[in-house]
Amino acid sequence: MPADPARISQITQPSRTATSEDAAVKTLSLGAREIEITSALYNDVDGAAENGRQFSLIKVSRDIYQAEITGQNGAYKVGQTVTVIYPRFGLSAGRDFMITGITERWGAGITSLTLWG
């Protein structure tokens, strides 16, 4: 029984490519570059789905803030999500951020949070 030509073509390729692009991102980020991610995914459908998932994560604009709070020593952990409500910087309605760094000054009762989101 001869092998299926489509199957032969698939397994003899050293790699396959899936691409995504968004004109709005190109307009906002003129210096945006192409990103190539290598994985061990076998099927083209799985590769396209993973490409779309990672593209959705990358294309959103993210901000990093440094916040100092008092009287909260030991209350936060890296990886925890917090909502910041602050009238400046467009945060008056509140926005979720992930804590990526914590510096605590126990004697002064001050906690510095590095926030990403």
N, C-alpha and C. Protein backbone atom coordinates (compact mmCIF):
# COMPACT_ATOMS: atom_id res chain seq x y z
N MET A 1 0.85 -1.18 0.00
CA MET A 1 0.00 0.00 0.00
C MET A 1 0.90 1.24 0.00
N PRO A 2 0.81 2.08 -1.02
CA PRO A 2 1.66 3.27 -1.08
C PRO A 2 1.25 4.30 -0.03
N ALA A 3 2.24 5.07 0.39
CA ALA A 3 2.00 6.12 1.39
C ALA A 3 1.27 7.30 0.75
N ASP A 4 0.51 7.99 1.56
CA ASP A 4 -0.24 9.17 1.13
C ASP A 4 0.75 10.30 0.83
N PRO A 5 0.69 10.92 -0.36
CA PRO A 5 1.62 12.00 -0.70
C PRO A 5 1.55 13.19 0.28
N ALA A 6 0.36 13.52 0.78
CA ALA A 6 0.23 14.62 1.75
C ALA A 6 0.97 14.28 3.04
N ARG A 7 0.88 13.03 3.46
CA ARG A 7 1.56 12.59 4.68
C ARG A 7 3.07 12.61 4.48
N ILE A 8 3.53 12.18 3.34
CA ILE A 8 4.96 12.19 3.04
C ILE A 8 5.48 13.63 3.06
N SER A 9 4.73 14.54 2.45
CA SER A 9 5.13 15.94 2.43
C SER A 9 5.21 16.52 3.84
N GLN A 10 4.26 16.14 4.69
CA GLN A 10 4.24 16.68 6.05
C GLN A 10 5.42 16.20 6.88
N ILE A 11 5.72 14.92 6.84
CA ILE A 11 6.78 14.39 7.71
C ILE A 11 8.18 14.63 7.17
N THR A 12 8.31 15.00 5.91
CA THR A 12 9.64 15.26 5.37
C THR A 12 10.05 16.73 5.49
N GLN A 13 9.12 17.59 5.87
CA GLN A 13 9.47 19.00 6.06
C GLN A 13 10.18 19.17 7.40
N PRO A 14 11.30 19.89 7.42
CA PRO A 14 12.00 20.10 8.69
C PRO A 14 11.22 21.04 9.63
N SER A 15 10.40 21.89 9.06
CA SER A 15 9.60 22.80 9.89
C SER A 15 8.42 23.32 9.08
N ARG A 16 7.45 23.86 9.80
CA ARG A 16 6.29 24.49 9.18
C ARG A 16 6.13 25.87 9.80
N THR A 17 5.44 26.75 9.12
CA THR A 17 5.31 28.13 9.59
C THR A 17 3.85 28.53 9.65
N ALA A 18 3.51 29.27 10.71
CA ALA A 18 2.19 29.88 10.84
C ALA A 18 2.42 31.36 11.12
N THR A 19 1.67 32.23 10.47
CA THR A 19 1.87 33.67 10.65
C THR A 19 0.58 34.35 11.07
N SER A 20 0.76 35.47 11.78
CA SER A 20 -0.36 36.33 12.18
C SER A 20 0.10 37.77 12.04
N GLU A 21 -0.81 38.64 11.66
CA GLU A 21 -0.48 40.05 11.61
C GLU A 21 -1.74 40.86 11.85
N ASP A 22 -1.52 42.09 12.32
CA ASP A 22 -2.62 42.99 12.64
C ASP A 22 -2.21 44.38 12.18
N ALA A 23 -2.95 44.97 11.26
CA ALA A 23 -2.62 46.29 10.72
C ALA A 23 -2.63 47.36 11.80
N ALA A 24 -3.53 47.24 12.78
CA ALA A 24 -3.60 48.23 13.86
C ALA A 24 -2.32 48.23 14.69
N VAL A 25 -1.77 47.05 14.92
CA VAL A 25 -0.52 46.96 15.68
C VAL A 25 0.62 47.57 14.87
N LYS A 26 0.64 47.32 13.58
CA LYS A 26 1.69 47.91 12.73
C LYS A 26 1.62 49.43 12.74
N THR A 27 0.41 49.98 12.79
CA THR A 27 0.25 51.43 12.82
C THR A 27 0.73 52.00 14.15
N LEU A 28 0.38 51.37 15.26
CA LEU A 28 0.76 51.85 16.58
C LEU A 28 2.23 51.63 16.89
N SER A 29 2.78 50.53 16.42
CA SER A 29 4.16 50.17 16.73
C SER A 29 4.95 50.08 15.44
N LEU A 30 5.43 51.23 15.01
CA LEU A 30 6.14 51.27 13.73
C LEU A 30 7.43 50.44 13.76
N GLY A 31 8.01 50.28 14.94
CA GLY A 31 9.24 49.49 15.06
C GLY A 31 8.99 48.03 15.35
N ALA A 32 7.74 47.58 15.23
CA ALA A 32 7.43 46.17 15.53
C ALA A 32 8.20 45.26 14.58
N ARG A 33 8.59 44.14 15.10
CA ARG A 33 9.37 43.21 14.30
C ARG A 33 8.68 41.85 14.28
N GLU A 34 9.11 41.02 13.37
CA GLU A 34 8.58 39.66 13.31
C GLU A 34 9.22 38.83 14.41
N ILE A 35 8.42 37.96 15.00
CA ILE A 35 8.92 37.06 16.04
C ILE A 35 8.71 35.63 15.55
N GLU A 36 9.75 34.84 15.66
CA GLU A 36 9.65 33.44 15.27
C GLU A 36 9.81 32.59 16.52
N ILE A 37 8.83 31.73 16.76
CA ILE A 37 8.85 30.87 17.94
C ILE A 37 8.89 29.42 17.46
N THR A 38 9.87 28.68 17.93
CA THR A 38 10.03 27.29 17.54
C THR A 38 9.35 26.41 18.59
N SER A 39 8.63 25.41 18.14
CA SER A 39 7.97 24.49 19.07
C SER A 39 8.01 23.08 18.48
N ALA A 40 7.54 22.14 19.27
CA ALA A 40 7.51 20.74 18.83
C ALA A 40 6.10 20.33 18.39
N LEU A 41 5.26 21.28 18.05
CA LEU A 41 3.91 20.95 17.62
C LEU A 41 3.97 20.25 16.27
N TYR A 42 3.16 19.21 16.13
CA TYR A 42 3.24 18.36 14.94
C TYR A 42 2.26 18.78 13.86
N ASN A 43 1.04 19.08 14.24
CA ASN A 43 0.00 19.39 13.25
C ASN A 43 -0.04 20.87 12.92
N ASP A 44 -0.36 21.17 11.66
CA ASP A 44 -0.48 22.55 11.23
C ASP A 44 -1.60 23.28 11.98
N VAL A 45 -2.68 22.59 12.27
CA VAL A 45 -3.81 23.20 12.98
C VAL A 45 -3.38 23.61 14.39
N ASP A 46 -2.63 22.75 15.07
CA ASP A 46 -2.14 23.06 16.41
C ASP A 46 -1.18 24.24 16.37
N GLY A 47 -0.33 24.29 15.36
CA GLY A 47 0.61 25.40 15.22
C GLY A 47 -0.10 26.72 14.99
N ALA A 48 -1.12 26.70 14.14
CA ALA A 48 -1.88 27.92 13.89
C ALA A 48 -2.62 28.39 15.14
N ALA A 49 -3.17 27.46 15.91
CA ALA A 49 -3.86 27.82 17.15
C ALA A 49 -2.90 28.41 18.16
N GLU A 50 -1.72 27.82 18.31
CA GLU A 50 -0.72 28.34 19.25
C GLU A 50 -0.20 29.69 18.79
N ASN A 51 -0.03 29.85 17.48
CA ASN A 51 0.40 31.13 16.92
C ASN A 51 -0.61 32.22 17.26
N GLY A 52 -1.88 31.95 17.08
CA GLY A 52 -2.93 32.91 17.40
C GLY A 52 -2.98 33.25 18.87
N ARG A 53 -2.79 32.25 19.73
CA ARG A 53 -2.80 32.47 21.18
C ARG A 53 -1.66 33.38 21.61
N GLN A 54 -0.45 33.09 21.14
CA GLN A 54 0.70 33.90 21.52
C GLN A 54 0.63 35.29 20.91
N PHE A 55 0.12 35.40 19.70
CA PHE A 55 -0.02 36.72 19.05
C PHE A 55 -0.98 37.59 19.84
N SER A 56 -2.07 37.01 20.33
CA SER A 56 -3.03 37.77 21.12
C SER A 56 -2.40 38.30 22.40
N LEU A 57 -1.48 37.55 22.99
CA LEU A 57 -0.80 38.01 24.20
C LEU A 57 0.20 39.11 23.90
N ILE A 58 0.91 38.99 22.80
CA ILE A 58 1.98 39.93 22.49
C ILE A 58 1.47 41.26 21.96
N LYS A 59 0.39 41.27 21.20
CA LYS A 59 -0.03 42.49 20.51
C LYS A 59 -0.66 43.54 21.42
N VAL A 60 -1.03 43.18 22.64
CA VAL A 60 -1.65 44.14 23.55
C VAL A 60 -0.57 44.97 24.22
N SER A 61 -0.79 46.28 24.27
CA SER A 61 0.16 47.18 24.92
C SER A 61 0.15 46.94 26.44
N ARG A 62 1.30 46.87 27.04
CA ARG A 62 1.43 46.65 28.49
C ARG A 62 2.19 47.81 29.11
N ASP A 63 1.92 48.06 30.38
CA ASP A 63 2.60 49.12 31.12
C ASP A 63 3.25 48.53 32.36
N ILE A 64 4.28 49.21 32.84
CA ILE A 64 4.94 48.83 34.09
C ILE A 64 4.89 50.05 35.01
N TYR A 65 4.41 49.83 36.24
CA TYR A 65 4.33 50.90 37.23
C TYR A 65 5.06 50.45 38.49
N GLN A 66 5.54 51.43 39.22
CA GLN A 66 6.15 51.24 40.54
C GLN A 66 5.21 51.92 41.52
N ALA A 67 4.71 51.19 42.51
CA ALA A 67 3.77 51.75 43.48
C ALA A 67 4.30 51.53 44.88
N GLU A 68 4.20 52.56 45.73
CA GLU A 68 4.58 52.42 47.14
C GLU A 68 3.34 52.52 47.99
N ILE A 69 3.16 51.55 48.87
CA ILE A 69 2.02 51.56 49.77
C ILE A 69 2.52 51.41 51.20
N THR A 70 1.75 51.89 52.15
CA THR A 70 2.17 51.83 53.56
C THR A 70 1.28 50.86 54.33
N GLY A 71 1.88 50.30 55.37
CA GLY A 71 1.14 49.43 56.27
C GLY A 71 0.70 48.10 55.70
N GLN A 72 1.33 47.62 54.64
CA GLN A 72 0.91 46.37 54.01
C GLN A 72 2.05 45.34 53.93
N ASN A 73 3.00 45.40 54.83
CA ASN A 73 4.12 44.47 54.77
C ASN A 73 3.65 43.03 54.85
N GLY A 74 4.14 42.20 53.93
CA GLY A 74 3.83 40.78 53.91
C GLY A 74 2.48 40.42 53.32
N ALA A 75 1.73 41.38 52.83
CA ALA A 75 0.38 41.12 52.34
C ALA A 75 0.34 40.67 50.88
N TYR A 76 1.41 40.89 50.12
CA TYR A 76 1.40 40.62 48.69
C TYR A 76 2.45 39.60 48.32
N LYS A 77 2.22 38.89 47.19
CA LYS A 77 3.16 37.90 46.67
C LYS A 77 3.40 38.15 45.19
N VAL A 78 4.58 37.82 44.71
CA VAL A 78 4.87 37.92 43.27
C VAL A 78 3.95 36.97 42.52
N GLY A 79 3.38 37.46 41.43
CA GLY A 79 2.45 36.67 40.63
C GLY A 79 1.00 36.95 40.96
N GLN A 80 0.77 37.62 42.08
CA GLN A 80 -0.59 37.98 42.48
C GLN A 80 -1.11 39.11 41.59
N THR A 81 -2.41 39.14 41.36
CA THR A 81 -3.03 40.20 40.57
C THR A 81 -3.71 41.19 41.51
N VAL A 82 -3.48 42.48 41.26
CA VAL A 82 -4.10 43.54 42.04
C VAL A 82 -4.77 44.52 41.08
N THR A 83 -5.81 45.18 41.55
CA THR A 83 -6.49 46.21 40.77
C THR A 83 -6.04 47.57 41.27
N VAL A 84 -5.56 48.40 40.37
CA VAL A 84 -5.11 49.75 40.72
C VAL A 84 -6.16 50.75 40.25
N ILE A 85 -6.63 51.56 41.18
CA ILE A 85 -7.56 52.64 40.87
C ILE A 85 -6.86 53.93 41.26
N TYR A 86 -6.59 54.76 40.27
CA TYR A 86 -5.84 56.00 40.49
C TYR A 86 -6.26 56.98 39.41
N PRO A 87 -6.58 58.23 39.78
CA PRO A 87 -7.11 59.16 38.78
C PRO A 87 -6.13 59.56 37.67
N ARG A 88 -4.87 59.32 37.86
CA ARG A 88 -3.90 59.67 36.83
C ARG A 88 -3.59 58.47 35.95
N PHE A 89 -2.96 58.74 34.83
CA PHE A 89 -2.48 57.71 33.90
C PHE A 89 -3.60 56.84 33.33
N GLY A 90 -4.84 57.33 33.31
CA GLY A 90 -5.94 56.57 32.74
C GLY A 90 -6.40 55.39 33.58
N LEU A 91 -6.13 55.44 34.87
CA LEU A 91 -6.49 54.34 35.76
C LEU A 91 -7.67 54.66 36.67
N SER A 92 -8.44 55.69 36.33
CA SER A 92 -9.55 56.10 37.20
C SER A 92 -10.65 55.03 37.27
N ALA A 93 -10.82 54.25 36.25
CA ALA A 93 -11.83 53.18 36.26
C ALA A 93 -11.28 51.89 36.87
N GLY A 94 -9.98 51.85 37.12
CA GLY A 94 -9.34 50.65 37.67
C GLY A 94 -8.81 49.75 36.57
N ARG A 95 -7.69 49.11 36.86
CA ARG A 95 -7.06 48.21 35.89
C ARG A 95 -6.29 47.14 36.65
N ASP A 96 -6.33 45.93 36.14
CA ASP A 96 -5.64 44.82 36.80
C ASP A 96 -4.17 44.78 36.38
N PHE A 97 -3.31 44.52 37.36
CA PHE A 97 -1.87 44.38 37.14
C PHE A 97 -1.38 43.15 37.87
N MET A 98 -0.31 42.55 37.34
CA MET A 98 0.34 41.45 38.02
C MET A 98 1.57 41.99 38.75
N ILE A 99 1.76 41.53 39.96
CA ILE A 99 2.93 41.94 40.74
C ILE A 99 4.13 41.14 40.25
N THR A 100 5.16 41.86 39.78
CA THR A 100 6.37 41.18 39.28
C THR A 100 7.56 41.38 40.20
N GLY A 101 7.43 42.28 41.17
CA GLY A 101 8.53 42.51 42.11
C GLY A 101 8.02 43.17 43.37
N ILE A 102 8.64 42.82 44.51
CA ILE A 102 8.26 43.39 45.80
C ILE A 102 9.52 43.74 46.57
N THR A 103 9.55 44.96 47.12
CA THR A 103 10.60 45.38 48.03
C THR A 103 9.91 45.89 49.28
N GLU A 104 10.24 45.30 50.42
CA GLU A 104 9.60 45.70 51.66
C GLU A 104 10.61 46.31 52.62
N ARG A 105 10.22 47.44 53.17
CA ARG A 105 11.02 48.09 54.21
C ARG A 105 10.22 47.99 55.50
N TRP A 106 10.47 46.91 56.23
CA TRP A 106 9.68 46.58 57.41
C TRP A 106 9.72 47.68 58.46
N GLY A 107 10.89 48.25 58.70
CA GLY A 107 11.03 49.30 59.72
C GLY A 107 10.20 50.52 59.42
N ALA A 108 10.11 50.88 58.15
CA ALA A 108 9.35 52.06 57.73
C ALA A 108 7.89 51.73 57.43
N GLY A 109 7.57 50.43 57.33
CA GLY A 109 6.21 50.03 57.00
C GLY A 109 5.81 50.34 55.58
N ILE A 110 6.79 50.32 54.66
CA ILE A 110 6.53 50.65 53.25
C ILE A 110 6.81 49.44 52.37
N THR A 111 5.91 49.19 51.46
CA THR A 111 6.07 48.12 50.48
C THR A 111 6.08 48.74 49.08
N SER A 112 7.12 48.43 48.30
CA SER A 112 7.19 48.90 46.91
C SER A 112 6.84 47.73 46.01
N LEU A 113 5.87 47.95 45.12
CA LEU A 113 5.43 46.92 44.19
C LEU A 113 5.78 47.30 42.76
N THR A 114 6.32 46.37 42.02
CA THR A 114 6.50 46.53 40.58
C THR A 114 5.32 45.84 39.92
N LEU A 115 4.55 46.61 39.14
CA LEU A 115 3.31 46.12 38.56
C LEU A 115 3.40 46.08 37.04
N TRP A 116 2.89 45.02 36.45
CA TRP A 116 2.92 44.86 35.00
C TRP A 116 1.52 44.50 34.51
N GLY A 117 1.09 45.16 33.47
CA GLY A 117 -0.22 44.81 32.91
C GLY A 117 -0.71 45.81 31.90
